[in-house]
Amino acid sequence: MPSSPRFETILFDIAEGVATITLNRPDRLNALTTQMSKAMLAALKTCARDDHIRCVVITGAGRGFSAGQDLTELAHTPDGWTVGDHLRHGYNRLILAMHDLEKPIIAAVNGVAAGAGLGVALAADMRIASEKASFVPAFISIGLAPDSGVSWHLQRLAGPARAFELLATGRKVKAEEALTMGLVNQVVPAEALEESVNALARQLAQGPTRGIGLTKRALNRAATVSLAEALDYEAQMQDIAIRTQDHREGVQAFLEKRPPQFTGA
Ligand code: T3D
């Protein structure tokens, strides 16, 4: 079993095939610093490399998920850096790493997810929200346009009219409304969040990891191409999936009328 790498500002824990990244600045509602987004990116690279890790959970310590960019740091970008540079070196890499990781990512949204914190939550493959969670597209409240992939993800999840409304007004969306909008998969009582997420994460971590990764690739591709191209890409993914051990095990288990034992290979 691999040991868990140590980072400052985030906690990184690996157990039973599940890596948990906990944003860990609870007194600042886990507002994101440059150091923190670098640590998250390093943790995601470990998740990509390590075959023992078959599912990733991202959550926040304390009462918040993440309040987005730390606004005290935003005021102190290095000389000569534009905010665009900061985004290109930080959040853009982080959001793309989440998008490209061929393993499932669950955001366990324990509290408020604002600005770039909303971007991180929306870039996960699934969101399980505590009933205490809320979603705040905080950008416009400080005169900014969306970043961290929020323009891309929010309109795909909630539709363009709702995305515009939320991004243009900055209105807070509570957990139950987020569920009706399709922003989250499930809302659970705060005290049940950890167990609900753990159960789902363990289930995914025991699944056919390569098939799940190829599913993620197919969905990502289908979001931006024509039907003909999506069909062709599905065929390519299936050519890969059919050669996995887990495919063989799935068929064998079906024929033998027993539960499959997937290994991720
Ligand atoms: O450089 C770039 O890359 C640009 C990228 C920008 C991406 C972005 O994320 S822009 C959006 C940045 N985020 C915000 O503007 C959100 C600011 N925060 C809030 O609006 C509210 O805090 C929340 C709605 C998120 C939560 O409200 P509430 O009432 O539950 O908590 P609070 O009392 O406001 O916050 C608790 C503490 O956290 C408080 O500190 P204190 O007074 O107890 O010492 C507050 O100042 C601090 N905090 C909250 N958000 C941030 C923050 N500190 C620094 N940065 C924050 N973003």
Coordinates of C-alpha atoms and ligand atoms in Angstrom, one line a residue:
M1 CA 0.0 0.0 0.0
P2 CA 1.5 3.4 -1.0
S3 CA 2.2 6.0 1.7
S4 CA 0.3 9.3 1.4
P5 CA 2.5 12.2 0.2
R6 CA 2.4 15.2 2.5
F7 CA 1.5 18.7 1.4
E8 CA 1.0 22.0 3.2
T9 CA -2.5 23.6 3.0
I10 CA -4.1 20.4 1.8
L11 CA -4.4 16.9 3.4
F12 CA -3.8 13.9 1.2
D13 CA -4.9 10.5 2.3
I14 CA -5.0 7.2 0.5
A15 CA -7.1 4.3 1.8
E16 CA -8.9 1.3 0.1
G17 CA -8.1 2.6 -3.4
V18 CA -9.6 6.1 -2.6
A19 CA -7.4 9.2 -2.4
T20 CA -9.0 12.1 -0.5
I21 CA -7.8 15.6 -1.0
T22 CA -9.0 17.9 1.8
L23 CA -8.6 21.6 1.3
N24 CA -7.2 22.7 4.7
R25 CA -7.5 26.4 5.5
P26 CA -10.7 26.1 7.5
D27 CA -10.4 29.6 9.1
R28 CA -10.5 31.1 5.6
L29 CA -13.2 28.7 4.3
N30 CA -10.4 27.0 2.4
A31 CA -9.8 30.1 0.2
L32 CA -7.3 29.0 -2.4
T33 CA -3.7 30.3 -2.5
T34 CA -1.1 29.7 -5.2
Q35 CA 0.6 27.2 -2.9
M36 CA -2.7 25.3 -2.4
S37 CA -3.5 25.0 -6.1
K38 CA 0.0 23.8 -6.8
A39 CA -0.4 21.2 -4.0
M40 CA -3.7 20.1 -5.4
L41 CA -2.1 19.7 -8.9
A42 CA 0.8 17.6 -7.4
A43 CA -1.7 15.4 -5.5
L44 CA -3.7 14.9 -8.8
K45 CA -0.5 13.9 -10.6
T46 CA 0.1 11.3 -7.8
C47 CA -3.5 10.1 -8.4
A48 CA -2.8 9.7 -12.1
R49 CA 0.4 7.8 -11.6
D50 CA -0.5 5.5 -8.8
D51 CA -2.4 2.4 -9.9
H52 CA -3.5 1.7 -6.3
I53 CA -5.6 4.9 -6.5
R54 CA -8.9 4.2 -8.3
C55 CA -11.1 7.0 -7.1
V56 CA -10.5 10.6 -5.9
V57 CA -12.5 12.6 -3.4
I58 CA -12.1 16.3 -2.9
T59 CA -13.6 18.0 0.1
G60 CA -13.0 20.9 2.5
A61 CA -12.0 21.0 6.2
G62 CA -14.4 22.9 8.5
R63 CA -17.6 24.5 7.5
G64 CA -16.6 25.5 3.9
F65 CA -15.7 23.6 0.7
S66 CA -13.8 26.5 -0.7
A67 CA -14.4 30.3 -0.9
G68 CA -12.4 30.5 -4.1
Q69 CA -9.3 32.6 -4.7
D70 CA -7.8 34.0 -1.5
L71 CA -8.6 37.7 -2.0
T72 CA -5.7 38.8 0.2
E73 CA -3.3 37.0 -2.2
L74 CA -5.1 38.3 -5.3
A75 CA -4.1 41.8 -4.2
H76 CA -0.5 40.7 -4.1
T77 CA 0.3 39.0 -7.5
P78 CA 4.1 39.0 -8.3
D79 CA 5.4 42.0 -10.2
G80 CA 4.8 41.7 -13.9
W81 CA 2.2 39.0 -13.5
T82 CA -1.3 39.6 -14.9
V83 CA -4.3 37.8 -13.5
G84 CA -4.4 35.9 -16.8
D85 CA -0.8 34.6 -16.0
H86 CA -2.0 33.6 -12.5
L87 CA -4.9 31.7 -14.0
R88 CA -2.9 30.0 -16.8
H89 CA -0.2 28.8 -14.3
G90 CA -2.7 27.8 -11.6
Y91 CA -6.4 27.1 -11.9
N92 CA -6.3 26.3 -15.6
R93 CA -3.8 23.5 -15.0
L94 CA -5.7 22.3 -12.0
I95 CA -9.1 22.1 -13.8
L96 CA -7.6 20.4 -16.8
A97 CA -5.8 17.9 -14.6
M98 CA -9.2 17.0 -13.0
H99 CA -10.9 16.8 -16.5
D100 CA -8.1 14.7 -17.9
L101 CA -7.7 12.3 -15.0
E102 CA -8.9 8.9 -16.1
K103 CA -10.3 8.0 -12.7
P104 CA -13.5 9.2 -11.1
I105 CA -13.5 12.3 -9.0
I106 CA -16.2 13.0 -6.4
A107 CA -16.6 16.5 -4.8
A108 CA -17.9 16.0 -1.3
V109 CA -19.3 19.5 -1.0
N110 CA -19.5 20.1 2.8
G111 CA -20.2 23.9 2.7
V112 CA -19.9 26.9 0.5
A113 CA -18.2 26.6 -2.9
A114 CA -17.5 30.0 -4.3
G115 CA -15.6 31.4 -7.3
A116 CA -12.6 29.1 -8.1
G117 CA -13.9 26.8 -5.3
L118 CA -17.1 26.4 -7.4
G119 CA -14.9 25.8 -10.4
V120 CA -13.2 22.9 -8.5
A121 CA -16.5 21.4 -7.4
L122 CA -18.0 21.6 -10.9
A123 CA -14.9 20.0 -12.5
A124 CA -15.4 16.9 -10.4
D125 CA -17.3 14.0 -12.1
M126 CA -19.9 13.9 -9.4
R127 CA -21.0 16.1 -6.6
I128 CA -22.5 14.9 -3.3
A129 CA -23.6 17.9 -1.3
S130 CA -24.4 18.3 2.4
E131 CA -27.7 20.0 3.0
K132 CA -25.5 22.8 4.4
A133 CA -23.7 23.3 1.0
S134 CA -24.2 26.3 -1.2
F135 CA -22.8 27.4 -4.5
V136 CA -21.8 31.0 -5.0
P137 CA -20.6 32.2 -8.4
A138 CA -18.8 35.0 -6.5
F139 CA -16.9 36.4 -9.5
I140 CA -19.4 39.1 -10.5
S141 CA -19.8 40.3 -6.9
I142 CA -16.2 41.6 -7.2
G143 CA -16.6 42.7 -10.8
L144 CA -14.9 39.7 -12.4
A145 CA -15.9 37.3 -15.2
P146 CA -15.9 33.6 -14.5
D147 CA -12.7 31.5 -14.6
S148 CA -11.6 28.1 -13.4
G149 CA -13.8 26.5 -16.0
V150 CA -17.0 27.7 -14.5
S151 CA -18.2 29.2 -17.8
W152 CA -17.7 25.8 -19.4
H153 CA -19.0 23.5 -16.7
L154 CA -21.9 25.6 -15.3
Q155 CA -23.8 26.0 -18.6
R156 CA -23.3 22.3 -19.4
L157 CA -24.8 21.3 -16.1
A158 CA -27.5 23.9 -15.6
G159 CA -28.1 25.2 -19.1
P160 CA -27.0 28.5 -20.6
A161 CA -29.9 30.7 -19.3
R162 CA -29.4 29.6 -15.7
A163 CA -25.6 29.9 -16.1
F164 CA -26.0 33.4 -17.3
E165 CA -28.4 34.3 -14.5
L166 CA -26.1 32.9 -11.8
L167 CA -22.9 34.4 -13.2
A168 CA -24.4 37.8 -13.9
T169 CA -26.1 38.1 -10.5
G170 CA -23.8 36.1 -8.2
R171 CA -26.8 34.7 -6.5
K172 CA -26.2 32.0 -3.9
V173 CA -27.7 28.6 -4.8
K174 CA -28.5 26.3 -1.8
A175 CA -28.1 22.6 -1.9
E176 CA -31.7 21.6 -2.7
E177 CA -32.0 24.1 -5.5
A178 CA -28.6 22.9 -6.8
L179 CA -30.1 19.4 -7.0
T180 CA -33.1 20.6 -9.0
M181 CA -30.7 22.4 -11.4
G182 CA -28.6 19.3 -11.9
L183 CA -25.5 20.9 -10.3
V184 CA -25.2 18.1 -7.8
N185 CA -26.0 14.3 -7.9
Q186 CA -27.3 14.0 -4.4
V187 CA -28.0 16.0 -1.2
V188 CA -27.6 14.3 2.1
P189 CA -27.8 15.4 5.8
A190 CA -24.5 17.0 6.9
E191 CA -23.8 14.2 9.3
A192 CA -24.2 11.6 6.5
L193 CA -22.0 13.3 4.0
E194 CA -18.8 11.4 4.8
E195 CA -20.3 8.0 4.9
S196 CA -22.4 8.6 1.7
V197 CA -19.3 9.7 -0.2
N198 CA -17.2 6.9 1.3
A199 CA -19.7 4.3 0.2
L200 CA -19.8 5.7 -3.4
A201 CA -16.0 6.2 -3.6
R202 CA -15.4 2.6 -2.4
Q203 CA -17.9 1.3 -5.0
L204 CA -16.2 3.3 -7.8
A205 CA -12.7 2.2 -6.5
Q206 CA -13.7 -1.4 -6.8
G207 CA -15.0 -0.9 -10.3
P208 CA -13.4 -1.5 -13.7
T209 CA -11.1 1.6 -13.4
R210 CA -10.0 1.6 -17.0
G211 CA -13.6 1.3 -18.3
I212 CA -14.6 4.2 -16.0
G213 CA -11.6 6.2 -17.3
L214 CA -12.6 5.5 -20.9
T215 CA -16.2 6.4 -20.1
K216 CA -14.9 9.8 -18.8
R217 CA -12.9 10.3 -22.0
A218 CA -15.9 9.5 -24.1
L219 CA -18.2 11.9 -22.3
N220 CA -15.6 14.7 -22.3
R221 CA -15.1 14.2 -26.1
A222 CA -18.9 14.0 -26.8
A223 CA -19.4 17.4 -25.1
T224 CA -17.6 19.2 -27.9
V225 CA -17.9 17.2 -31.1
S226 CA -20.6 16.1 -33.7
L227 CA -22.5 12.9 -33.3
A228 CA -20.5 11.3 -36.1
E229 CA -17.3 12.1 -34.3
A230 CA -18.6 11.0 -30.9
L231 CA -19.7 7.6 -32.4
D232 CA -16.2 7.1 -33.9
Y233 CA -14.6 8.0 -30.6
E234 CA -16.9 5.6 -28.7
A235 CA -15.7 2.9 -31.1
Q236 CA -12.0 3.8 -30.4
M237 CA -12.7 3.6 -26.6
Q238 CA -14.4 0.3 -26.9
D239 CA -11.4 -1.1 -28.8
I240 CA -9.3 -0.3 -25.8
A241 CA -11.9 -1.4 -23.2
I242 CA -12.4 -4.8 -24.8
R243 CA -8.8 -5.6 -24.2
T244 CA -8.8 -5.0 -20.5
Q245 CA -8.6 -7.8 -17.9
D246 CA -11.7 -6.3 -16.2
H247 CA -13.8 -6.7 -19.3
R248 CA -12.8 -10.4 -19.4
E249 CA -13.5 -10.7 -15.7
G250 CA -16.9 -9.0 -16.1
V251 CA -18.0 -11.4 -18.8
Q252 CA -16.6 -14.5 -17.0
A253 CA -18.4 -13.5 -13.8
F254 CA -21.7 -13.0 -15.6
L255 CA -21.4 -16.5 -17.2
E256 CA -20.4 -18.0 -13.8
K257 CA -23.3 -16.2 -12.1
R258 CA -21.0 -14.6 -9.5
P259 CA -20.1 -10.9 -8.6
P260 CA -17.1 -9.7 -10.7
Q261 CA -13.7 -9.0 -9.0
F262 CA -12.4 -6.0 -10.8
T263 CA -8.7 -5.1 -10.3
G264 CA -8.5 -1.9 -12.4
A265 CA -6.3 -3.7 -15.0
Ligands
T3D1 O1 -5.9 35.6 -9.3 C1 -6.7 34.8 -9.9 O2 -6.4 33.7 -10.3 C2 -8.1 35.3 -10.0 C3 -9.0 34.2 -9.8 C4 -10.2 34.4 -9.2 C5 -11.1 33.3 -8.9 C6 -12.0 33.5 -7.8 O3 -12.2 32.6 -7.0 S1 -12.8 35.0 -7.7 C7 -13.9 34.8 -6.3 C8 -13.1 34.9 -5.0 N1 -14.0 34.6 -3.9 C9 -14.9 35.4 -3.4 O4 -15.0 36.5 -3.8 C10 -15.7 34.9 -2.2 C11 -15.5 35.8 -1.0 N2 -16.2 35.3 0.1 C12 -17.5 35.4 0.3 O5 -18.2 36.0 -0.5 C13 -18.0 34.8 1.6 O6 -17.0 34.6 2.5 C14 -18.7 33.5 1.3 C15 -20.1 33.7 0.6 C16 -17.9 32.5 0.5 C17 -19.1 32.8 2.7 O7 -19.7 33.7 3.5 P1 -19.8 33.5 5.1 O8 -20.7 34.6 5.7 O9 -20.3 32.1 5.3 O10 -18.3 33.5 5.7 P2 -17.4 34.9 5.9 O11 -17.7 35.4 7.3 O12 -17.6 35.8 4.8 O13 -15.9 34.2 5.8 C18 -15.3 33.5 6.9 C19 -13.9 34.0 6.9 O14 -13.2 33.6 5.7 C20 -13.8 35.5 7.0 O15 -12.6 35.8 7.7 P3 -12.7 36.5 9.2 O16 -13.6 37.7 9.1 O17 -13.4 35.4 10.1 O18 -11.3 36.7 9.6 C21 -13.5 35.9 5.6 O19 -12.8 37.1 5.4 C22 -12.7 34.7 5.1 N3 -12.8 34.5 3.6 C23 -13.9 34.1 3.0 N4 -13.7 34.1 1.7 C24 -12.4 34.5 1.5 C25 -11.8 34.8 2.8 N5 -10.6 35.2 2.9 C26 -9.8 35.3 1.8 N6 -10.3 35.1 0.5 C27 -11.6 34.7 0.4 N7 -12.0 34.4 -0.9

